XYZ file of C-alpha atoms in Angstrom:
581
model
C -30.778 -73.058 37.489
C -29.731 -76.516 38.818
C -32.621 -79.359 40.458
C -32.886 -78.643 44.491
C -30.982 -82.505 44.494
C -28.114 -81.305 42.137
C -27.945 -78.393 44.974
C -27.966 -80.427 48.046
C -25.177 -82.848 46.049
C -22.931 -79.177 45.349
C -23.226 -77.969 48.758
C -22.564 -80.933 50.457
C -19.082 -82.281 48.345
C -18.146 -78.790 48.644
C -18.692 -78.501 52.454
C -20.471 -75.970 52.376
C -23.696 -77.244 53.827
C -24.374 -80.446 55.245
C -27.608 -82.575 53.953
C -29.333 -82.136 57.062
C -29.242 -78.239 56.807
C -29.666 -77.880 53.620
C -33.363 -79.856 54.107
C -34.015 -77.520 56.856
C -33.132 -74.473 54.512
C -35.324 -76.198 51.939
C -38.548 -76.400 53.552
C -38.093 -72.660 54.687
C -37.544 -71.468 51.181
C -40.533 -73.591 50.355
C -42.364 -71.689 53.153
C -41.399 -68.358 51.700
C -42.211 -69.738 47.992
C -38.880 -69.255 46.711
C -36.739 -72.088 45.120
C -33.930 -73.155 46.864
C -31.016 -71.677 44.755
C -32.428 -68.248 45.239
C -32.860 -69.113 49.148
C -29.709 -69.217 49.669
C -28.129 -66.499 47.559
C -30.864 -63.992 49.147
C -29.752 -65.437 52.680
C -26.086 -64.801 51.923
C -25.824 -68.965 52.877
C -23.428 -68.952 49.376
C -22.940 -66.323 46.462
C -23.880 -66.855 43.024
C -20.719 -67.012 42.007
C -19.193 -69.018 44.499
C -22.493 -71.883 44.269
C -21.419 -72.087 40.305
C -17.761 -72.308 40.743
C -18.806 -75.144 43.255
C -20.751 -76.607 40.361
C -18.312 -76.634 37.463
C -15.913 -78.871 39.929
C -18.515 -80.792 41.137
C -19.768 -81.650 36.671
C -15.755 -81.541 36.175
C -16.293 -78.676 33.645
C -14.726 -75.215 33.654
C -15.639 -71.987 35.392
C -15.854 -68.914 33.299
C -17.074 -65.169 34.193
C -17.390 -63.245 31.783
C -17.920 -59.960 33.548
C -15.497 -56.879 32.509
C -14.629 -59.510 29.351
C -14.541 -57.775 26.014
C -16.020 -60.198 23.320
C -15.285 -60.266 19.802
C -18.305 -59.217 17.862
C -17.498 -61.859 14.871
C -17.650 -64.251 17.948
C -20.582 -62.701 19.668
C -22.905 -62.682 17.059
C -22.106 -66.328 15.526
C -24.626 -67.161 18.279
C -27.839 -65.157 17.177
C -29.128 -63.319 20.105
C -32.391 -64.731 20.370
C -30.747 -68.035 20.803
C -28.492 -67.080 23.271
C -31.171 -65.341 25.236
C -33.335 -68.304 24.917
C -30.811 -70.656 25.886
C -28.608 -68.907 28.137
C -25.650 -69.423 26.441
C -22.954 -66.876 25.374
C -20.069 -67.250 22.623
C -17.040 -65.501 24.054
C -14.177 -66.847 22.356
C -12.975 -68.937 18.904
C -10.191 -70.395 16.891
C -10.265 -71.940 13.286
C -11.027 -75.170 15.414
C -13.170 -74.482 18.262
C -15.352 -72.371 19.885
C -15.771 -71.588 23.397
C -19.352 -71.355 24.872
C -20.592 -70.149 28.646
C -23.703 -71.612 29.533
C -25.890 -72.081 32.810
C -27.225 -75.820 31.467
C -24.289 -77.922 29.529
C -26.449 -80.681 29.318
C -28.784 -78.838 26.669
C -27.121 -80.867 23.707
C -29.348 -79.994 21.187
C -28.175 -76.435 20.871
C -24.835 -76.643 21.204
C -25.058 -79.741 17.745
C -27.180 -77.152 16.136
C -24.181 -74.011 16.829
C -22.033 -77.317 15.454
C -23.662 -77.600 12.361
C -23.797 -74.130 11.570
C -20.301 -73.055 12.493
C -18.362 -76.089 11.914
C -16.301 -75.528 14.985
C -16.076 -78.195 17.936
C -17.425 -76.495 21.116
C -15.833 -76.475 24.314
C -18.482 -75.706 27.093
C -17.718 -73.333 30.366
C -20.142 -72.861 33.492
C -20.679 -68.954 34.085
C -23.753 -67.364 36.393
C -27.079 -66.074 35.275
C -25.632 -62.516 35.798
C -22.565 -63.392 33.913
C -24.983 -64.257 31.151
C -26.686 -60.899 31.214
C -23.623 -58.897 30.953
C -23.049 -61.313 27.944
C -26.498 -60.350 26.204
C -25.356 -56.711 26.977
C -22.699 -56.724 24.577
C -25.240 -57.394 21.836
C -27.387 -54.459 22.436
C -24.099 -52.165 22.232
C -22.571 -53.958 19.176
C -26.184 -54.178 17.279
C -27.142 -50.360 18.174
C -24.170 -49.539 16.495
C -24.528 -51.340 13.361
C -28.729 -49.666 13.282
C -27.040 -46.487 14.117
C -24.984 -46.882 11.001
C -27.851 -47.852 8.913
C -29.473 -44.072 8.971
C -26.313 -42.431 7.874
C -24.155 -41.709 4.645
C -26.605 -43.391 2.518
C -26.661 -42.352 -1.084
C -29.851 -41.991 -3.070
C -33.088 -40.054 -1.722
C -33.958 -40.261 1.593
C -37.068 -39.630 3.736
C -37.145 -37.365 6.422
C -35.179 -40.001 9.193
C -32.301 -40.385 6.446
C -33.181 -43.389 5.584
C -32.940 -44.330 1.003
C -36.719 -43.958 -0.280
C -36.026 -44.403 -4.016
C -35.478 -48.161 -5.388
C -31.035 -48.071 -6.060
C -31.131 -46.257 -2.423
C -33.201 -49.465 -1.020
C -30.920 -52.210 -2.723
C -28.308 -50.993 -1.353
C -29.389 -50.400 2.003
C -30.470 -54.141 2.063
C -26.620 -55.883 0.998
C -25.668 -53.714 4.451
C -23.960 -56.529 6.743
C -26.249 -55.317 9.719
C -29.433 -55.976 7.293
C -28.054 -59.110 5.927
C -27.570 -60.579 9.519
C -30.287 -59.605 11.215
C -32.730 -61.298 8.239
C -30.691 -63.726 8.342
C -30.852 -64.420 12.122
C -34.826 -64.078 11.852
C -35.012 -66.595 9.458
C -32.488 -69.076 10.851
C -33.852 -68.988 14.136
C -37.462 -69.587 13.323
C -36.377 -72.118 11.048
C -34.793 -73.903 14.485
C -37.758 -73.309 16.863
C -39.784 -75.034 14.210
C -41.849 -71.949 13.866
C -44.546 -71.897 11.046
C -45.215 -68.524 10.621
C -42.721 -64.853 11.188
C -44.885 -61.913 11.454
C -42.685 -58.650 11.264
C -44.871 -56.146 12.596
C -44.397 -52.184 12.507
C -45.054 -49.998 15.136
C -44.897 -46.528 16.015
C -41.541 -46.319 17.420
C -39.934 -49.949 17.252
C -40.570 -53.359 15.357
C -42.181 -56.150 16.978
C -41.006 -59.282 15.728
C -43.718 -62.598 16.773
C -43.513 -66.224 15.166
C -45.893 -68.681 15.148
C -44.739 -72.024 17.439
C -47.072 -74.802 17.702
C -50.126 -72.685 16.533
C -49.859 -70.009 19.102
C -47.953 -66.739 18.524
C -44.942 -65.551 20.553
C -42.821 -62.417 20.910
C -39.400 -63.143 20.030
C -37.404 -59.465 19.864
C -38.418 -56.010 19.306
C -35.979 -53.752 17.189
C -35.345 -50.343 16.434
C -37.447 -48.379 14.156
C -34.621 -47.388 11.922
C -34.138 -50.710 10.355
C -37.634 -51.222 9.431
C -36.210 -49.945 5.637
C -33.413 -52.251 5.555
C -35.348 -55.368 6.823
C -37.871 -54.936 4.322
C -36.150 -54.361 1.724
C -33.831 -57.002 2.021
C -36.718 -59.523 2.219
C -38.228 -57.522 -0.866
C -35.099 -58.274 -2.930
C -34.952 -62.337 -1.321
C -38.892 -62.063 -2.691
C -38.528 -60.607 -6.161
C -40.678 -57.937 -5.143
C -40.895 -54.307 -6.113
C -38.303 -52.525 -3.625
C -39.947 -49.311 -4.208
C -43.653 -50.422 -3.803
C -44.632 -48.970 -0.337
C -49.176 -48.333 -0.990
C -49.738 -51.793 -2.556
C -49.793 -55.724 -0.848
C -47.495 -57.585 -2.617
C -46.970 -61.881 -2.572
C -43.682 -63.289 -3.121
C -41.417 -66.589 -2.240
C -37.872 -67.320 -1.742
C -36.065 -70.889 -0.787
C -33.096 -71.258 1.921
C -31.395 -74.247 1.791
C -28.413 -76.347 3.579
C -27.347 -79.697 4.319
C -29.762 -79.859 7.722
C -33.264 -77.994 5.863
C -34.880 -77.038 2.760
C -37.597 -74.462 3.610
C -38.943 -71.973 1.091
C -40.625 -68.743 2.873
C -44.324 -67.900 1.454
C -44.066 -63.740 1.462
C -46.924 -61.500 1.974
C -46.514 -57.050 2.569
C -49.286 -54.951 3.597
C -49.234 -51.550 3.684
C -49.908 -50.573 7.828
C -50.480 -47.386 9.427
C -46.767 -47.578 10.454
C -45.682 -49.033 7.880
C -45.633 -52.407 5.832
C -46.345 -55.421 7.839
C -44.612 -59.076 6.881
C -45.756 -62.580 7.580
C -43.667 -65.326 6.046
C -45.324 -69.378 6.240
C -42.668 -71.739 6.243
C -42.797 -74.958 4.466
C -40.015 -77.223 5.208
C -39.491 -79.468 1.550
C -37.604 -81.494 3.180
C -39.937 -82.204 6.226
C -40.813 -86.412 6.381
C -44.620 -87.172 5.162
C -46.197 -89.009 7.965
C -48.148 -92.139 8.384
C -51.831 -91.665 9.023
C -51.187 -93.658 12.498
C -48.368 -90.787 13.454
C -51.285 -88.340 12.379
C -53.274 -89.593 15.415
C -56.015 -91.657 14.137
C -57.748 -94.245 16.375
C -57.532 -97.741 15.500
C -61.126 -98.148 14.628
C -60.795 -94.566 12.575
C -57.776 -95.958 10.484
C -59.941 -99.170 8.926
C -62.815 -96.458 7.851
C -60.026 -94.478 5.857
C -57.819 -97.477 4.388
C -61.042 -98.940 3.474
C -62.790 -95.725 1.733
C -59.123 -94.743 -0.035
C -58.728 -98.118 -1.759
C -61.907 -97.670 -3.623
C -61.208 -96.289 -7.455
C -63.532 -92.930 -7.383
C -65.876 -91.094 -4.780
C -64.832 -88.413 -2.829
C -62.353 -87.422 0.261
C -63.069 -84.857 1.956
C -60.907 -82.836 4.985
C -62.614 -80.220 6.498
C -61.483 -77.415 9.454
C -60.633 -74.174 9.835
C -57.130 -72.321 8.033
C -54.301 -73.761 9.903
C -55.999 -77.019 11.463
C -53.694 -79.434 8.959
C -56.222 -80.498 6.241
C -53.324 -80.372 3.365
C -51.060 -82.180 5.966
C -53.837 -85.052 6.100
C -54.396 -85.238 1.794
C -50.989 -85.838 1.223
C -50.805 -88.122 3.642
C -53.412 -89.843 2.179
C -51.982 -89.059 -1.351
C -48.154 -90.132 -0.203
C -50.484 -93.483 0.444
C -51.913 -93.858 -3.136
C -48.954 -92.536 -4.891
C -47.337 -95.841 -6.983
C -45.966 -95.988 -10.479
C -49.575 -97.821 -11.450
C -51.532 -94.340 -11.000
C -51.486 -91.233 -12.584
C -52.121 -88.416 -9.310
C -52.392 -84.859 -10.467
C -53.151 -81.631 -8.660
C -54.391 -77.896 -8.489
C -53.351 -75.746 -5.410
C -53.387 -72.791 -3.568
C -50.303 -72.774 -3.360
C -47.963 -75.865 -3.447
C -46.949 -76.409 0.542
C -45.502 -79.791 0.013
C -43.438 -81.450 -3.430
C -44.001 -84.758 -3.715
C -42.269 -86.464 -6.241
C -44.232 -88.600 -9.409
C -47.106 -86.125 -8.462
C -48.457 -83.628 -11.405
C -48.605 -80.394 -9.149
C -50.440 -77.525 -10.929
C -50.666 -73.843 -9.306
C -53.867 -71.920 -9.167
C -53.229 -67.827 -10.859
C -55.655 -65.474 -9.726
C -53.737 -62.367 -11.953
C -54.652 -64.588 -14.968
C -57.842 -66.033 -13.823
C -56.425 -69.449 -13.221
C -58.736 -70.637 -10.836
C -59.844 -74.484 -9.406
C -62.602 -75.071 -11.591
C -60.227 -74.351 -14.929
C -57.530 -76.063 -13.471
C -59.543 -78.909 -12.775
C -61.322 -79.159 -15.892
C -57.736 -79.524 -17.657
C -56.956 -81.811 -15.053
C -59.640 -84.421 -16.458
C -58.204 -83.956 -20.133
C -54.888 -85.055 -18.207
C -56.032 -89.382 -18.044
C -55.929 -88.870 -14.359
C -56.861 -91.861 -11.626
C -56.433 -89.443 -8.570
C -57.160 -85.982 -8.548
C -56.684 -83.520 -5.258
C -58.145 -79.538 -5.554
C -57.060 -77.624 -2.757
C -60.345 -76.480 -1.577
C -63.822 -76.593 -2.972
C -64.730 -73.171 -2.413
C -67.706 -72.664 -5.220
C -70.421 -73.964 -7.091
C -68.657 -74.491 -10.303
C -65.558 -76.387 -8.809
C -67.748 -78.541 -6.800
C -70.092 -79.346 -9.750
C -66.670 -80.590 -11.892
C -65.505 -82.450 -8.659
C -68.498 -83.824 -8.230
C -69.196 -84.973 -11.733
C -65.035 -86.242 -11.861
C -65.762 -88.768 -8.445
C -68.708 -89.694 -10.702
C -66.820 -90.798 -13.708
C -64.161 -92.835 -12.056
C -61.910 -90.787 -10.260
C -60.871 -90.715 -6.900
C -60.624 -86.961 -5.382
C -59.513 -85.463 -2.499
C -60.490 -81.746 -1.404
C -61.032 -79.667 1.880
C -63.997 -77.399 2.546
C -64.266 -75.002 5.233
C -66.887 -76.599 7.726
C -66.990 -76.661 11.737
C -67.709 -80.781 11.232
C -68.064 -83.715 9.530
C -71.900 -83.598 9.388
C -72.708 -80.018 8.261
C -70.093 -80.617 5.066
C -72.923 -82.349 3.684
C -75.753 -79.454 3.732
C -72.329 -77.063 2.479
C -72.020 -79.172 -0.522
C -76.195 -78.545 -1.240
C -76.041 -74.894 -0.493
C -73.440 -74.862 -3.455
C -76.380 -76.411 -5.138
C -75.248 -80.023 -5.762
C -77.977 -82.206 -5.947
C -78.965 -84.612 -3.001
C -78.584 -87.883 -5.060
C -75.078 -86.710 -6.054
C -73.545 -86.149 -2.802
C -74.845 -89.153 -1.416
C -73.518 -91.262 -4.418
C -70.188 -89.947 -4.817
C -69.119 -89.082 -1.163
C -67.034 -91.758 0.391
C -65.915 -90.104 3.688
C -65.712 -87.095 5.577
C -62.582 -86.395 7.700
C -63.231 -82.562 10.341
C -60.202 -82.374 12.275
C -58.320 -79.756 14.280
C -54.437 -79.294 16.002
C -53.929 -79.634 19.358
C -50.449 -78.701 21.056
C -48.799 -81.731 22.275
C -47.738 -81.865 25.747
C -43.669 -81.791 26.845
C -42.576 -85.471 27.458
C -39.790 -83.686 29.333
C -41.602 -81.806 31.768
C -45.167 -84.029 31.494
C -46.791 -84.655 35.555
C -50.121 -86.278 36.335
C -53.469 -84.451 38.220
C -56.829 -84.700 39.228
C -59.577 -82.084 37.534
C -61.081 -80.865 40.703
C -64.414 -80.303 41.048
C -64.995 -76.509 39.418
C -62.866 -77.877 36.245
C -65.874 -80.959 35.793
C -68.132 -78.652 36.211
C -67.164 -75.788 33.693
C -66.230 -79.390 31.189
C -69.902 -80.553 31.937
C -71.590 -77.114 30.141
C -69.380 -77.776 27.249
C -68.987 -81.796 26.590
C -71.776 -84.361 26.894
C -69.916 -85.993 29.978
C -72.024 -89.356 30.259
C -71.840 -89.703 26.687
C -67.965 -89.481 27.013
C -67.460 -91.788 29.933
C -69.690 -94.197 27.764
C -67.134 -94.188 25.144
C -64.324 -93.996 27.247
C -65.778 -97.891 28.860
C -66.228 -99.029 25.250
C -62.294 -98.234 24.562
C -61.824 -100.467 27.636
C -59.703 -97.094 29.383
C -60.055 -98.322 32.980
C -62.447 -95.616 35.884
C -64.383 -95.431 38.858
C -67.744 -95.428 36.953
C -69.024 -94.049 40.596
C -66.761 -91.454 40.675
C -66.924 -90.375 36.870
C -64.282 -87.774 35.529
C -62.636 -87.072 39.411
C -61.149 -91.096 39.094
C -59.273 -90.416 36.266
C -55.842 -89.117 35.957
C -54.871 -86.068 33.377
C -51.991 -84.530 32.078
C -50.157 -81.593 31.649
C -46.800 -79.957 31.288
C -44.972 -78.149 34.136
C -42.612 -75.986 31.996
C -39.268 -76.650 30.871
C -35.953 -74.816 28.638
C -37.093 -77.403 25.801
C -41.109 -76.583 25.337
C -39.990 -72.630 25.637
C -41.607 -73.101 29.785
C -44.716 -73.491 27.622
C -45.571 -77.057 29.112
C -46.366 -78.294 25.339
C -44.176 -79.235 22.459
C -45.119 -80.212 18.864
C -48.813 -80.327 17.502
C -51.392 -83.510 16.353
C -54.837 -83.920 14.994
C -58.204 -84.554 16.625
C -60.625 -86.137 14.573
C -64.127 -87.001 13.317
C -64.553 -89.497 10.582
C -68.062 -89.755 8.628
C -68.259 -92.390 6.727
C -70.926 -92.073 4.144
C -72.675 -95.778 4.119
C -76.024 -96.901 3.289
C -78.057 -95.414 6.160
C -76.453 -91.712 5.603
C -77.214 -91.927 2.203
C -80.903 -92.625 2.825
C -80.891 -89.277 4.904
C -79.333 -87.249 2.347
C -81.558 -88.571 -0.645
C -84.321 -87.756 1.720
C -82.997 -84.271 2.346
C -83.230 -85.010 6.241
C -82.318 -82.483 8.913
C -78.565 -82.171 10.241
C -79.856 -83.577 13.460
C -81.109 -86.294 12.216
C -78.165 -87.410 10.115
C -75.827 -86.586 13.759
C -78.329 -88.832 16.012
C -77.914 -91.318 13.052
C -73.820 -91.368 13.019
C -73.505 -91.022 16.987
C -75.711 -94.393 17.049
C -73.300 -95.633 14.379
C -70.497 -94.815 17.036
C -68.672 -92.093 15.354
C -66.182 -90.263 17.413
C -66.556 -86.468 17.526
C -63.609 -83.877 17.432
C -64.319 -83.469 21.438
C -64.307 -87.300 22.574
C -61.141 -87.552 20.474
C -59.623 -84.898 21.601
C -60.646 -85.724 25.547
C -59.314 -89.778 24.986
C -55.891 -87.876 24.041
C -55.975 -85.920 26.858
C -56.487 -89.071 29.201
C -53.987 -91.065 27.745
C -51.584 -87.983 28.180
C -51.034 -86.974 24.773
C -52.532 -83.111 25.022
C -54.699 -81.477 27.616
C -58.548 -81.278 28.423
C -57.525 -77.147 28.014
C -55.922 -77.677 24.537
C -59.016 -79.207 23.283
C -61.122 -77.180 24.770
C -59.205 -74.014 23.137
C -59.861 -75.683 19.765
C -63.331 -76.702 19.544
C -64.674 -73.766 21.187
C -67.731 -72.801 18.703
């Protein structure tokens, strides 16, 4: 799909249609709410494959079409499918030097550096049509069904009643297969590439739906056959360590791939489904950059409460927010900040996401009743200045964390709270005393993840009336606007939220059409001075202790969410989706 200019440009070297008509066809296909390209194929103005032959002369590139062309399936399938599906492209032809790629975009550089990397070969880059591309994605279906259709026969071992191996040498075997190996492969590689954080391989009835997780939100990627739901799992099994031949029980497992562009090691967990046993794989790239806490996405005034509270020597740090909001993300940030030679910084997790080097990492063992609180009583025998416990999810490990910020140690921990505020009733209900939490708990940090909008598709609106009001049941809107004059962000104080502009993301081949790309943190920060710990000594109700910290000026999730959204960073809707109660 070229831009209506790039269009008008074609037709108009070419000779085929002069500026002026082409703005008259324009505003008709904009009449009949069709874009312009499909105007004037529908109209019979120009064929496809005539506009796109005008197009390769007019970016000097060549033409290619590949219909009735027979492609080599070593060549074929060096471009996974759901990468050429995603990005339109198609390999159709290779040499021990270079490969040659049709594509409808040859500006999307990104991909064709990645299909560098991973092949070695130069690229040289050909034009074709979006129905030349389709009969180039057709070729995979018949050269994959195929290679399933070969996975159900002439095994040896036992098999179940579809012929596929049941028994454990049957298995292994089926999952060295070439088709198995690739398609894993391809799974993982590809989600590795979209920056996906989860895989969820989930059987159905008759097929398997494949979805990863991008950005926080789930998306279906393919759907195969059901006869290489065996092989797939298996192979994973073996990558694992697993028990092939385990079918009734969940089992947890991890495996590492590495090369010269990523380290990522896959976190494995099976369940046993109606239809069979379901996978979902976290990724955790090692080799993935620790960020600052300013490319985090704290505010100015937010970064001086957390320099100052983690340069004193003990007291607490705590993160708190649902699974998946990016609390570990935030400790060893923090952590990546205190970690120099003159400290000793140990650990106890569930599990290890990140390795950070000079760190003392220690993994928590459920099987052999290795939990927090033991590991963090050892901890202490360990002469450590810094200590981090994955979460404080009991009465005994917060008692020893507790008692450790007490004695001269600095810890960090998450809990599972809504906010920053009701952490500090969560820590009594575990039955730590009032005049404990208030002495050793230096600051609170609740945050969430909010999808970042596309800079490469990002346009400005107006919420209209209905949007302010639907906003106004869920935010305190004066209260906002109040802050918002405070930060010095520029309104119509008359007009309130209709003066100011917003952002979002039309849609585009590099967010996925999804309008948002990458993920940050919104933020409240409670810092735990001398007027909060007079409520907590006095036991005094959560309302109290949130009139108290509003007055104090503390930013909640909501207002930091909505200043991101003004300043174009995310969307009022992305907040909204996060801090819905």
């Amino acid at each position: 799909m070229f831009t209506k200019e790039q269009i008008k440009n074609i037709l108009n070297k070419s000779n085929i249609l002069s500026a002026e008509n082409f703005e008259e066809m324009n505003k008709e296909a904009e009449k009949d709410k069709k874009n312009i390209e499909s105007y004037l194929i529908e109209k019979k103005i120009i064929t496809q494959q005539t506009l796109y032959e005008e197009a390769a002369k007019y970016f000097n590139i060549p033409f290619i079409n590949l219909k009735e062309k027979t492609i080599r399936k070593d060549i074929l399938l060096s471009v996974p499918e759901p990468i050429a599906m995603a990005h339109n492209i198609i390999a159709f032809d290779a040499d021990n030097k270079e490969m040659q790629i049709a594509a409808l975009d040859p500006g999307d550089l990104e991909i064709f550096e990645f299909l560098k990397k991973k092949t070695g070969l130069d690229q040289k880059i050909f034009l074709t049509t979006p129905d030349s591309i389709k009969e180039g994605i057709k070729q995979y279906h018949k050269t994959l069904k195929s290679e399933f259709d070969y996975l159900t026969k002439g095994k040896e071992g036992e098999k179940d009643k579809e012929g596929i191996p049941s028994d454990e040498q049957g298995l292994k075997k089926l999952a060295e297969d070439l088709p198995v190996v690739r398609i894993v492969n391809t799974l993982l590689e590809y989600a590795v590439f979209e920056e996906a954080s989860d895989i969820h391989i989930e059987p159905e009835e008759k097929s398997i739906n494949v979805r990863y997780r991008i950005d926080g939100i789930l998306r279906n990627v393919m759907t195969l056959p059901k006869n290489v739901q065996s092989g797939i799992i298996a192979r994973i099994k073996i990558l694992s360590n697993l028990k092939v031949d385990e079918h009734r029980l969940p089992q947890d497992g991890r495996f590492k791939i590495q090369t010269d562009e990523y380290k990522v090691a896959f976190r494995v967990s099976i369940l046993p489904t109606f239809d069979g046993e379901k996978i979902v794989m976290r990724l955790l790239n090692e080799k993935a950059q620790i960020l600052s806490l300013e490319q985090l996405g704290f505010q100015p005034s937010v970064l001086e409460i957390i320099k100052r509270n983690i340069s004193k020597p003990h007291g607490m740090i705590l993160v708190t927010g649902p699974t998946g909001s990016g609390k570990t993300t935030t400790l060893y940030t923090i952590l990546n900040i205190l970690n120099t030679p003159k400290v000793n910084i140990s650990t106890v997790e569930d599990p290890i996401e990140y390795r950070m080097p000079h760190v003392n990492q220690t993994q928590v063992n459920a099987k052999i009743s290795f939990t927090f609180a033991l590991g963090l009583r050892a901890l202490l025998r360990q002469d450590p200045d810094i200590i981090m416990v994955g979460e404080i999810r009991d009465h005994e490990t917060a008692e020893i964390a507790v008692h450790a910020a007490m004695t001269g140690h600095l810890l960090l921990s998450t809990l599972h709270t809504n906010d920053a505020v009701t952490t500090l009733p969560r820590l009594t209900q575990m039955d730590i005393p009032a005049f404990l939490v208030a002495s050793t708990t230096n600051v609170i940090i609740a945050q969430r993840l909010v999808r970042k909008i596309c800079t490469n598709c990002i346009q400005s609106f107006n919420l209209d009336k209905q949007v302010i009001k639907e906003l106004s049941k869920q935010m305190d809107i004066p209260r906002i606007l109040e802050k918002l004059e405070r930060l010095k962000i520029i309104f119509d104080a008359k007009k309130g939220l209709e003066s100011l502009l917003f952002y979002r993301g039309k849609g585009c081949k590099k967010c996925n059409n999804s309008g948002y790309k990458g993920r940050m943190g919104i933020y409240e920060t409670l810092e735990v001075n001398d007027e909060v710990s007079d409520l907590i000594l006095r036991n005094a109700p959560i309302r109290e202790v949130s009139k108290l910290v509003e007055k104090q000026g503390m930013l909640s999730i909501v207002e930091d969410g909505f200043i991101k959204a003004k300043s174009g960073i995310t969307t009022i809707e992305e907040v909204m989706r996060v801090t819905k109660e």
